[in-house]
Structures are given as structure tokens and as C-alpha cells.
Amino acid sequence: MNVIITKDYDEMSKKAAEVLLDVVKNNETPVLGLATGSSPIGAYQEMVKDHQENGTDYSKVVSYNLDEYVGLPISHKESYYAFMHQHLFNHVNIKEENVHVPNGLAEDLDQGCKEYEDMLKKVTIDLQLLGIGGNGHIGFNEPGTPVDSETHVVDLTEKTIADNSRFFIPLGEETPTQAVSMGLASIMRSKKILLIASGANKADAVYRMVNDPISVDCPATILRNHPDVTVIVDAEAGAKLA
Ligand code: GLP
């Protein structure tokens, strides 16, 4: 695990975008695993800026998102499908048919998960982008999620529901309590992994990811078993690392 501490969110975002763009530019059919949350927004802005200034081509890019809330229509502004379009897909020339986000509205959610995983197994993700939850979750793989988990339905923990409520309270809506997420095994199959984190509220999770025993008690520690992981954090999120 290669850990890079940057001075602030902007520098973290620029460095993360460099890693993402390297994959976009240097693969014939780049396959990206993408993430939502406040952490990647700056990196996506850098990619959009680069596309506008340098014309970087996304016509061959294929993307698979990590997770999606259960029960939100894709038109809901807090759905991860809408998030990805708002922050990245609408601003680059990626083809809609190459964009994949788990279906949180499938009538049979387990079957939907299986279909997503079957699709993932047919490709190799060149670069999987990740954030980290305050409790060390990656994607929506909460503490205790089995290491061999594949795409599955998740009951979100109280902490995650509380963390995400900031997006729903202003809308006067209930925060979703379930999600569909790639599993830890799905994530670990990626060729390369890039995890980003910023802010003091991530300092504990980042410390635990790097120092705790490798265990599903802190799902992000599992990444230490992957041969090619880069972690880019800002000074606040990295504050507890020596
Ligand atoms: C959510 C997402 C995760 C994300 C995490 C951190 O729970 N499912 O994929 O990494 O939150 O979010 P943020 O970047 O907003 O702190």
C-alpha cells in the first residue's frame, strides 16, 4: 500500500485525477471502477477540465460503479446514478451504454446483484477508485462483510445512515437504509486500486486501514492484501499516520 499525503483536498484531487487519466489515456479500452461521495468530486472536476482543455477521449471507456442506494429512482438527485452523470458522465464523451451502476430498484434485488457480478466477472477493472467510510467501509461493505463477498444487498449501519443523512435531511426525506454494493472480492479483483480520503473525520479510518490487523472489522484493511494500492489523503485525513 503506497500512501501519499497531500496538503489539501485540491492537491489530493489533482493527484487522483492524474492516476485516473493515466489509465484513460494508456489503455485501448479503459475499464474504470468508479465511486461516489464527496471525496471523488474534485478528481472528477479535474477530469472534466482535462477533457475540455485537452480533449481526452472517453469514447472507449467502460465504467462500473461501486454501489447504489436501494429504492431511489435514478432521477433522484442523490441516487449514485444521478451523481455520476452530474459530476462526470454528462461532461465527457463516455457512451451511456458503457456506463454501469448497480440497480437499486430491481424487483428481485439478489438477482440484480448476481447479474451485476456476472457482468463484472467478464471484465477486468483497470483502476478501481474508492473512498472510505468513517467506520472503514469501502463501497458499502460495512464492518463484518465477508472477504469473499460479491455484489450484494447491504443493510447500512447506523453510522453510515447518520453520515449520509446530510444529503437527505435538507430534502425532507428519509435516508435510505439499504444499498447494493460490489463486494470485497469484486473490488479486490481490480488490477489497481486508488483510495482517496480527506478531512479530519476520516483520520481514524485511514489510521486503522494502514495499522489495524487485516480483518473485516475494518474492511479497508483488506486492501493491504492487494498488490497495487495507492492511497492519497489530505493532511487532515492523514494526521494520525506517523
Ligand atoms: C458512502 C459511499 C462510499 C464512500 C463513503 C465516503 O458510504 N458508499 O463509497 O466512500 O460514503 O463518502 P465521502 O467521500 O462523502 O466521505
PDB file of C-alpha atoms and ligand atoms in Angstrom:
ATOM      1  CA  MET A   1       0.000   0.000   0.000  1.00  0.00           C
ATOM      2  CA  ASN A   2       1.594   3.216  -1.196  1.00  0.00           C
ATOM      3  CA  VAL A   3       0.372   6.145   0.942  1.00  0.00           C
ATOM      4  CA  ILE A   4       0.676   9.734  -0.300  1.00  0.00           C
ATOM      5  CA  ILE A   5      -0.236  12.630   1.989  1.00  0.00           C
ATOM      6  CA  THR A   6      -1.116  15.856   0.195  1.00  0.00           C
ATOM      7  CA  LYS A   7      -1.576  19.302   1.671  1.00  0.00           C
ATOM      8  CA  ASP A   8      -5.284  19.661   0.966  1.00  0.00           C
ATOM      9  CA  TYR A   9      -8.339  18.411  -0.927  1.00  0.00           C
ATOM     10  CA  ASP A  10      -7.302  20.184  -4.137  1.00  0.00           C
ATOM     11  CA  GLU A  11      -3.903  18.595  -4.261  1.00  0.00           C
ATOM     12  CA  MET A  12      -5.431  15.190  -3.404  1.00  0.00           C
ATOM     13  CA  SER A  13      -7.917  15.625  -6.258  1.00  0.00           C
ATOM     14  CA  LYS A  14      -5.253  16.643  -8.779  1.00  0.00           C
ATOM     15  CA  LYS A  15      -3.052  13.666  -7.929  1.00  0.00           C
ATOM     16  CA  ALA A  16      -6.026  11.284  -8.024  1.00  0.00           C
ATOM     17  CA  ALA A  17      -7.067  12.645 -11.421  1.00  0.00           C
ATOM     18  CA  GLU A  18      -3.532  12.039 -12.721  1.00  0.00           C
ATOM     19  CA  VAL A  19      -3.798   8.359 -11.771  1.00  0.00           C
ATOM     20  CA  LEU A  20      -7.254   8.070 -13.371  1.00  0.00           C
ATOM     21  CA  LEU A  21      -6.199   9.901 -16.531  1.00  0.00           C
ATOM     22  CA  ASP A  22      -3.141   7.716 -16.893  1.00  0.00           C
ATOM     23  CA  VAL A  23      -5.486   4.717 -17.169  1.00  0.00           C
ATOM     24  CA  VAL A  24      -7.883   6.532 -19.527  1.00  0.00           C
ATOM     25  CA  LYS A  25      -5.071   7.606 -21.844  1.00  0.00           C
ATOM     26  CA  ASN A  26      -2.959   4.466 -21.860  1.00  0.00           C
ATOM     27  CA  ASN A  27      -5.446   1.639 -22.340  1.00  0.00           C
ATOM     28  CA  GLU A  28      -7.189   0.803 -25.564  1.00  0.00           C
ATOM     29  CA  THR A  29     -10.431   0.007 -23.719  1.00  0.00           C
ATOM     30  CA  PRO A  30     -10.002   1.545 -20.277  1.00  0.00           C
ATOM     31  CA  VAL A  31     -12.197  -0.061 -17.621  1.00  0.00           C
ATOM     32  CA  LEU A  32     -12.798   2.169 -14.621  1.00  0.00           C
ATOM     33  CA  GLY A  33     -14.413   1.254 -11.330  1.00  0.00           C
ATOM     34  CA  LEU A  34     -15.912   4.468 -10.023  1.00  0.00           C
ATOM     35  CA  ALA A  35     -17.070   5.785  -6.681  1.00  0.00           C
ATOM     36  CA  THR A  36     -19.402   8.434  -5.338  1.00  0.00           C
ATOM     37  CA  GLY A  37     -19.314  10.607  -2.224  1.00  0.00           C
ATOM     38  CA  SER A  38     -17.696  13.954  -1.566  1.00  0.00           C
ATOM     39  CA  SER A  39     -14.165  12.520  -1.839  1.00  0.00           C
ATOM     40  CA  PRO A  40     -14.038  11.992  -5.639  1.00  0.00           C
ATOM     41  CA  ILE A  41     -15.892  15.160  -6.729  1.00  0.00           C
ATOM     42  CA  GLY A  42     -12.670  17.188  -7.087  1.00  0.00           C
ATOM     43  CA  ALA A  43     -10.953  14.443  -9.075  1.00  0.00           C
ATOM     44  CA  TYR A  44     -13.948  14.251 -11.417  1.00  0.00           C
ATOM     45  CA  GLN A  45     -13.797  18.045 -11.852  1.00  0.00           C
ATOM     46  CA  GLU A  46     -10.137  17.722 -12.848  1.00  0.00           C
ATOM     47  CA  MET A  47     -11.038  15.037 -15.390  1.00  0.00           C
ATOM     48  CA  VAL A  48     -13.776  17.243 -16.861  1.00  0.00           C
ATOM     49  CA  LYS A  49     -11.359  20.178 -17.058  1.00  0.00           C
ATOM     50  CA  ASP A  50      -8.763  17.990 -18.758  1.00  0.00           C
ATOM     51  CA  HIS A  51     -11.380  16.746 -21.239  1.00  0.00           C
ATOM     52  CA  GLN A  52     -12.378  20.321 -22.085  1.00  0.00           C
ATOM     53  CA  GLU A  53      -8.809  21.569 -22.387  1.00  0.00           C
ATOM     54  CA  ASN A  54      -7.041  18.557 -23.908  1.00  0.00           C
ATOM     55  CA  GLY A  55      -9.874  16.598 -25.487  1.00  0.00           C
ATOM     56  CA  THR A  56      -9.029  13.371 -23.665  1.00  0.00           C
ATOM     57  CA  ASP A  57     -11.186  10.716 -25.262  1.00  0.00           C
ATOM     58  CA  TYR A  58     -13.708   8.675 -23.235  1.00  0.00           C
ATOM     59  CA  SER A  59     -15.435   7.017 -26.188  1.00  0.00           C
ATOM     60  CA  LYS A  60     -13.809   3.664 -25.365  1.00  0.00           C
ATOM     61  CA  VAL A  61     -14.043   3.998 -21.589  1.00  0.00           C
ATOM     62  CA  VAL A  62     -16.237   1.483 -19.803  1.00  0.00           C
ATOM     63  CA  SER A  63     -17.247   2.192 -16.210  1.00  0.00           C
ATOM     64  CA  TYR A  64     -18.704   0.188 -13.358  1.00  0.00           C
ATOM     65  CA  ASN A  65     -19.857   1.954 -10.234  1.00  0.00           C
ATOM     66  CA  LEU A  66     -19.333   0.500  -6.815  1.00  0.00           C
ATOM     67  CA  ASP A  67     -22.728   0.936  -5.278  1.00  0.00           C
ATOM     68  CA  GLU A  68     -26.222   2.413  -5.305  1.00  0.00           C
ATOM     69  CA  TYR A  69     -28.950   3.054  -2.757  1.00  0.00           C
ATOM     70  CA  VAL A  70     -31.911   0.707  -2.698  1.00  0.00           C
ATOM     71  CA  GLY A  71     -35.219   2.347  -3.534  1.00  0.00           C
ATOM     72  CA  LEU A  72     -34.110   5.655  -5.066  1.00  0.00           C
ATOM     73  CA  PRO A  73     -35.206   6.241  -8.657  1.00  0.00           C
ATOM     74  CA  ILE A  74     -32.258   7.104 -10.923  1.00  0.00           C
ATOM     75  CA  SER A  75     -33.863  10.517 -11.415  1.00  0.00           C
ATOM     76  CA  HIS A  76     -33.426  11.256  -7.680  1.00  0.00           C
ATOM     77  CA  LYS A  77     -30.586  13.729  -7.310  1.00  0.00           C
ATOM     78  CA  GLU A  78     -28.988  11.683  -4.512  1.00  0.00           C
ATOM     79  CA  SER A  79     -29.009   8.437  -6.487  1.00  0.00           C
ATOM     80  CA  TYR A  80     -25.465   7.442  -7.367  1.00  0.00           C
ATOM     81  CA  TYR A  81     -26.552   7.138 -10.991  1.00  0.00           C
ATOM     82  CA  ALA A  82     -27.558  10.828 -10.979  1.00  0.00           C
ATOM     83  CA  PHE A  83     -24.409  11.781  -9.046  1.00  0.00           C
ATOM     84  CA  MET A  84     -22.132  10.190 -11.647  1.00  0.00           C
ATOM     85  CA  HIS A  85     -23.908  11.937 -14.501  1.00  0.00           C
ATOM     86  CA  GLN A  86     -23.882  15.272 -12.719  1.00  0.00           C
ATOM     87  CA  HIS A  87     -20.205  15.165 -11.792  1.00  0.00           C
ATOM     88  CA  LEU A  88     -18.602  13.278 -14.672  1.00  0.00           C
ATOM     89  CA  PHE A  89     -20.550  11.435 -17.333  1.00  0.00           C
ATOM     90  CA  ASN A  90     -22.523  14.418 -18.665  1.00  0.00           C
ATOM     91  CA  HIS A  91     -19.296  16.360 -19.223  1.00  0.00           C
ATOM     92  CA  VAL A  92     -17.113  13.842 -21.093  1.00  0.00           C
ATOM     93  CA  ASN A  93     -17.736  11.775 -24.206  1.00  0.00           C
ATOM     94  CA  ILE A  94     -18.345   8.455 -22.425  1.00  0.00           C
ATOM     95  CA  LYS A  95     -21.091   6.408 -24.091  1.00  0.00           C
ATOM     96  CA  GLU A  96     -24.181   5.811 -21.975  1.00  0.00           C
ATOM     97  CA  GLU A  97     -24.174   2.144 -22.969  1.00  0.00           C
ATOM     98  CA  ASN A  98     -20.685   1.841 -21.436  1.00  0.00           C
ATOM     99  CA  VAL A  99     -21.839   3.170 -18.063  1.00  0.00           C
ATOM    100  CA  HIS A 100     -22.888   0.652 -15.403  1.00  0.00           C
ATOM    101  CA  VAL A 101     -24.345   1.431 -11.978  1.00  0.00           C
ATOM    102  CA  PRO A 102     -25.880  -1.290  -9.776  1.00  0.00           C
ATOM    103  CA  ASN A 103     -29.665  -1.365  -9.911  1.00  0.00           C
ATOM    104  CA  GLY A 104     -31.171  -0.381  -6.583  1.00  0.00           C
ATOM    105  CA  LEU A 105     -34.691  -0.724  -7.970  1.00  0.00           C
ATOM    106  CA  ALA A 106     -34.579  -4.306  -9.253  1.00  0.00           C
ATOM    107  CA  GLU A 107     -37.731  -6.198  -8.383  1.00  0.00           C
ATOM    108  CA  ASP A 108     -35.518  -9.087  -7.308  1.00  0.00           C
ATOM    109  CA  LEU A 109     -32.510  -7.357  -5.756  1.00  0.00           C
ATOM    110  CA  ASP A 110     -30.491 -10.541  -5.264  1.00  0.00           C
ATOM    111  CA  GLN A 111     -30.954 -11.460  -8.905  1.00  0.00           C
ATOM    112  CA  GLY A 112     -29.922  -7.894  -9.884  1.00  0.00           C
ATOM    113  CA  CYS A 113     -26.771  -8.293  -7.776  1.00  0.00           C
ATOM    114  CA  LYS A 114     -25.965 -11.588  -9.447  1.00  0.00           C
ATOM    115  CA  GLU A 115     -26.375 -10.055 -12.890  1.00  0.00           C
ATOM    116  CA  TYR A 116     -24.066  -7.152 -11.943  1.00  0.00           C
ATOM    117  CA  GLU A 117     -21.431  -9.534 -10.609  1.00  0.00           C
ATOM    118  CA  ASP A 118     -21.683 -11.733 -13.727  1.00  0.00           C
ATOM    119  CA  MET A 119     -21.021  -8.619 -15.798  1.00  0.00           C
ATOM    120  CA  LEU A 120     -18.033  -7.683 -13.616  1.00  0.00           C
ATOM    121  CA  LYS A 121     -16.569 -11.150 -13.977  1.00  0.00           C
ATOM    122  CA  LYS A 122     -16.430 -10.732 -17.751  1.00  0.00           C
ATOM    123  CA  VAL A 123     -14.063  -7.745 -17.469  1.00  0.00           C
ATOM    124  CA  THR A 124     -11.009  -6.660 -15.530  1.00  0.00           C
ATOM    125  CA  ILE A 125     -11.267  -3.278 -13.885  1.00  0.00           C
ATOM    126  CA  ASP A 126      -8.033  -1.461 -14.695  1.00  0.00           C
ATOM    127  CA  LEU A 127      -8.445   1.012 -11.866  1.00  0.00           C
ATOM    128  CA  GLN A 128     -10.933   0.939  -9.014  1.00  0.00           C
ATOM    129  CA  LEU A 129     -11.434   4.279  -7.276  1.00  0.00           C
ATOM    130  CA  LEU A 130     -12.554   4.133  -3.631  1.00  0.00           C
ATOM    131  CA  GLY A 131     -13.444   6.455  -0.794  1.00  0.00           C
ATOM    132  CA  ILE A 132     -13.579   5.257   2.795  1.00  0.00           C
ATOM    133  CA  GLY A 133     -16.404   5.430   5.293  1.00  0.00           C
ATOM    134  CA  GLY A 134     -15.850   6.731   8.821  1.00  0.00           C
ATOM    135  CA  ASN A 135     -16.102   3.112  10.028  1.00  0.00           C
ATOM    136  CA  GLY A 136     -13.624   1.850   7.429  1.00  0.00           C
ATOM    137  CA  HIS A 137     -16.210   0.681   4.899  1.00  0.00           C
ATOM    138  CA  ILE A 138     -15.312   0.607   1.221  1.00  0.00           C
ATOM    139  CA  GLY A 139     -18.130   0.758  -1.301  1.00  0.00           C
ATOM    140  CA  PHE A 140     -20.913  -0.063   1.135  1.00  0.00           C
ATOM    141  CA  ASN A 141     -19.061  -3.038   2.589  1.00  0.00           C
ATOM    142  CA  GLU A 142     -19.702  -2.452   6.253  1.00  0.00           C
ATOM    143  CA  PRO A 143     -17.603  -3.983   9.076  1.00  0.00           C
ATOM    144  CA  GLY A 144     -18.134  -7.747   9.166  1.00  0.00           C
ATOM    145  CA  THR A 145     -18.729  -8.132   5.418  1.00  0.00           C
ATOM    146  CA  PRO A 146     -17.102 -11.425   4.326  1.00  0.00           C
ATOM    147  CA  VAL A 147     -13.822 -11.159   2.413  1.00  0.00           C
ATOM    148  CA  ASP A 148     -15.241 -13.353  -0.348  1.00  0.00           C
ATOM    149  CA  SER A 149     -18.361 -11.188  -0.780  1.00  0.00           C
ATOM    150  CA  GLU A 150     -19.518 -10.300  -4.270  1.00  0.00           C
ATOM    151  CA  THR A 151     -22.182  -7.747  -5.288  1.00  0.00           C
ATOM    152  CA  HIS A 152     -24.842  -7.912  -2.577  1.00  0.00           C
ATOM    153  CA  VAL A 153     -27.641  -6.113  -0.771  1.00  0.00           C
ATOM    154  CA  VAL A 154     -26.431  -4.282   2.326  1.00  0.00           C
ATOM    155  CA  ASP A 155     -28.257  -3.140   5.447  1.00  0.00           C
ATOM    156  CA  LEU A 156     -26.457   0.106   6.196  1.00  0.00           C
ATOM    157  CA  THR A 157     -25.141   0.640   9.732  1.00  0.00           C
ATOM    158  CA  GLU A 158     -26.482   3.396  11.976  1.00  0.00           C
ATOM    159  CA  LYS A 159     -23.183   5.256  11.471  1.00  0.00           C
ATOM    160  CA  THR A 160     -23.399   5.164   7.681  1.00  0.00           C
ATOM    161  CA  ILE A 161     -27.059   6.192   7.706  1.00  0.00           C
ATOM    162  CA  ALA A 162     -26.172   9.085  10.035  1.00  0.00           C
ATOM    163  CA  ASP A 163     -23.169  10.069   7.857  1.00  0.00           C
ATOM    164  CA  ASN A 164     -25.322  10.092   4.706  1.00  0.00           C
ATOM    165  CA  SER A 165     -28.312  11.831   6.278  1.00  0.00           C
ATOM    166  CA  ARG A 166     -26.728  15.212   5.480  1.00  0.00           C
ATOM    167  CA  PHE A 167     -27.836  14.733   1.879  1.00  0.00           C
ATOM    168  CA  PHE A 168     -31.428  13.754   2.676  1.00  0.00           C
ATOM    169  CA  ILE A 169     -32.411  15.904   5.666  1.00  0.00           C
ATOM    170  CA  PRO A 170     -32.400  19.116   3.568  1.00  0.00           C
ATOM    171  CA  LEU A 171     -34.738  17.364   1.107  1.00  0.00           C
ATOM    172  CA  GLY A 172     -37.065  16.461   3.990  1.00  0.00           C
ATOM    173  CA  GLU A 173     -36.600  12.784   3.143  1.00  0.00           C
ATOM    174  CA  GLU A 174     -35.649   9.620   4.977  1.00  0.00           C
ATOM    175  CA  THR A 175     -32.072   8.472   4.397  1.00  0.00           C
ATOM    176  CA  PRO A 176     -32.024   5.103   2.584  1.00  0.00           C
ATOM    177  CA  THR A 177     -31.224   2.208   4.910  1.00  0.00           C
ATOM    178  CA  GLN A 178     -30.164  -0.294   2.275  1.00  0.00           C
ATOM    179  CA  ALA A 179     -27.833  -0.307  -0.692  1.00  0.00           C
ATOM    180  CA  VAL A 180     -26.469  -2.601  -3.370  1.00  0.00           C
ATOM    181  CA  SER A 181     -22.683  -2.781  -3.349  1.00  0.00           C
ATOM    182  CA  MET A 182     -19.858  -4.573  -5.084  1.00  0.00           C
ATOM    183  CA  GLY A 183     -18.385  -6.956  -2.542  1.00  0.00           C
ATOM    184  CA  LEU A 184     -14.864  -7.053  -1.152  1.00  0.00           C
ATOM    185  CA  ALA A 185     -13.939  -9.855  -3.555  1.00  0.00           C
ATOM    186  CA  SER A 186     -15.320  -7.868  -6.517  1.00  0.00           C
ATOM    187  CA  ILE A 187     -13.143  -4.891  -5.520  1.00  0.00           C
ATOM    188  CA  MET A 188     -10.036  -6.981  -4.912  1.00  0.00           C
ATOM    189  CA  ARG A 189     -10.150  -8.412  -8.468  1.00  0.00           C
ATOM    190  CA  SER A 190      -9.276  -4.960  -9.882  1.00  0.00           C
ATOM    191  CA  LYS A 191      -5.830  -4.594 -11.395  1.00  0.00           C
ATOM    192  CA  LYS A 192      -5.099  -1.403  -9.478  1.00  0.00           C
ATOM    193  CA  ILE A 193      -6.874   0.374  -6.611  1.00  0.00           C
ATOM    194  CA  LEU A 194      -6.832   4.070  -5.720  1.00  0.00           C
ATOM    195  CA  LEU A 195      -8.337   5.130  -2.383  1.00  0.00           C
ATOM    196  CA  ILE A 196      -8.783   8.794  -1.540  1.00  0.00           C
ATOM    197  CA  ALA A 197      -9.850  10.451   1.709  1.00  0.00           C
ATOM    198  CA  SER A 198      -9.960  13.958   3.056  1.00  0.00           C
ATOM    199  CA  GLY A 199     -10.918  15.711   6.258  1.00  0.00           C
ATOM    200  CA  ALA A 200     -10.395  15.116   9.956  1.00  0.00           C
ATOM    201  CA  ASN A 201     -13.452  12.845  10.188  1.00  0.00           C
ATOM    202  CA  LYS A 202     -11.547  10.263   8.096  1.00  0.00           C
ATOM    203  CA  ALA A 203      -8.324  10.333  10.148  1.00  0.00           C
ATOM    204  CA  ASP A 204      -9.294   7.354  12.352  1.00  0.00           C
ATOM    205  CA  ALA A 205     -10.459   5.226   9.440  1.00  0.00           C
ATOM    206  CA  VAL A 206      -7.268   5.994   7.475  1.00  0.00           C
ATOM    207  CA  TYR A 207      -5.101   5.188  10.501  1.00  0.00           C
ATOM    208  CA  ARG A 208      -6.940   1.897  11.029  1.00  0.00           C
ATOM    209  CA  MET A 209      -6.725   0.963   7.330  1.00  0.00           C
ATOM    210  CA  VAL A 210      -2.924   1.256   7.493  1.00  0.00           C
ATOM    211  CA  ASN A 211      -2.257  -0.065  11.016  1.00  0.00           C
ATOM    212  CA  ASP A 212      -5.034  -2.343  12.275  1.00  0.00           C
ATOM    213  CA  PRO A 213      -4.761  -6.101  11.871  1.00  0.00           C
ATOM    214  CA  ILE A 214      -6.134  -7.118   8.470  1.00  0.00           C
ATOM    215  CA  SER A 215      -9.717  -8.033   9.268  1.00  0.00           C
ATOM    216  CA  VAL A 216     -13.249  -7.337   8.147  1.00  0.00           C
ATOM    217  CA  ASP A 217     -13.705  -5.393  11.413  1.00  0.00           C
ATOM    218  CA  CYS A 218     -12.230  -2.572   9.331  1.00  0.00           C
ATOM    219  CA  PRO A 219     -12.993  -3.569   5.715  1.00  0.00           C
ATOM    220  CA  ALA A 220     -10.387  -1.181   4.232  1.00  0.00           C
ATOM    221  CA  THR A 221      -7.565  -3.176   5.910  1.00  0.00           C
ATOM    222  CA  ILE A 222      -8.301  -5.965   3.387  1.00  0.00           C
ATOM    223  CA  LEU A 223      -6.788  -3.721   0.708  1.00  0.00           C
ATOM    224  CA  ARG A 224      -3.357  -4.410   2.229  1.00  0.00           C
ATOM    225  CA  ASN A 225      -3.644  -7.881   0.651  1.00  0.00           C
ATOM    226  CA  HIS A 226      -3.834  -6.313  -2.831  1.00  0.00           C
ATOM    227  CA  PRO A 227      -0.552  -5.906  -4.750  1.00  0.00           C
ATOM    228  CA  ASP A 228      -1.235  -2.467  -6.251  1.00  0.00           C
ATOM    229  CA  VAL A 229      -2.991   0.011  -3.972  1.00  0.00           C
ATOM    230  CA  THR A 230      -2.333   3.742  -3.885  1.00  0.00           C
ATOM    231  CA  VAL A 231      -3.830   5.801  -1.067  1.00  0.00           C
ATOM    232  CA  ILE A 232      -3.973   9.577  -1.480  1.00  0.00           C
ATOM    233  CA  VAL A 233      -5.158  11.541   1.552  1.00  0.00           C
ATOM    234  CA  ASP A 234      -5.066  15.165   2.553  1.00  0.00           C
ATOM    235  CA  ALA A 235      -3.154  16.335   5.623  1.00  0.00           C
ATOM    236  CA  GLU A 236      -6.214  16.155   7.881  1.00  0.00           C
ATOM    237  CA  ALA A 237      -7.180  12.622   6.892  1.00  0.00           C
ATOM    238  CA  GLY A 238      -3.527  11.564   7.184  1.00  0.00           C
ATOM    239  CA  ALA A 239      -2.946  13.348  10.501  1.00  0.00           C
ATOM    240  CA  LYS A 240      -2.791  10.175  12.602  1.00  0.00           C
ATOM    241  CA  LEU A 241      -0.237   8.449  10.365  1.00  0.00           C
ATOM    242  CA  ALA A 242       3.267   8.957  11.761  1.00  0.00           C
TER     243      ALA A 242
HETATM  244  C1  GLP B   1     -20.581   6.280   1.083  1.00  0.00           C
HETATM  245  C2  GLP B   1     -20.205   5.510  -0.185  1.00  0.00           C
HETATM  246  C3  GLP B   1     -18.747   5.135  -0.186  1.00  0.00           C
HETATM  247  C4  GLP B   1     -17.931   6.370   0.130  1.00  0.00           C
HETATM  248  C5  GLP B   1     -18.219   6.824   1.531  1.00  0.00           C
HETATM  249  C6  GLP B   1     -17.450   8.069   1.923  1.00  0.00           C
HETATM  250  O1  GLP B   1     -20.993   5.443   2.100  1.00  0.00           O
HETATM  251  N1  GLP B   1     -20.962   4.336  -0.402  1.00  0.00           N
HETATM  252  O2  GLP B   1     -18.402   4.583  -1.436  1.00  0.00           O
HETATM  253  O3  GLP B   1     -16.570   6.078   0.008  1.00  0.00           O
HETATM  254  O4  GLP B   1     -19.600   7.110   1.622  1.00  0.00           O
HETATM  255  O5  GLP B   1     -18.088   9.193   1.437  1.00  0.00           O
HETATM  256  P1  GLP B   1     -17.491  10.630   1.378  1.00  0.00           P
HETATM  257  O6  GLP B   1     -16.488  10.610   0.300  1.00  0.00           O
HETATM  258  O7  GLP B   1     -18.649  11.522   1.059  1.00  0.00           O
HETATM  259  O8  GLP B   1     -16.914  10.897   2.703  1.00  0.00           O
END
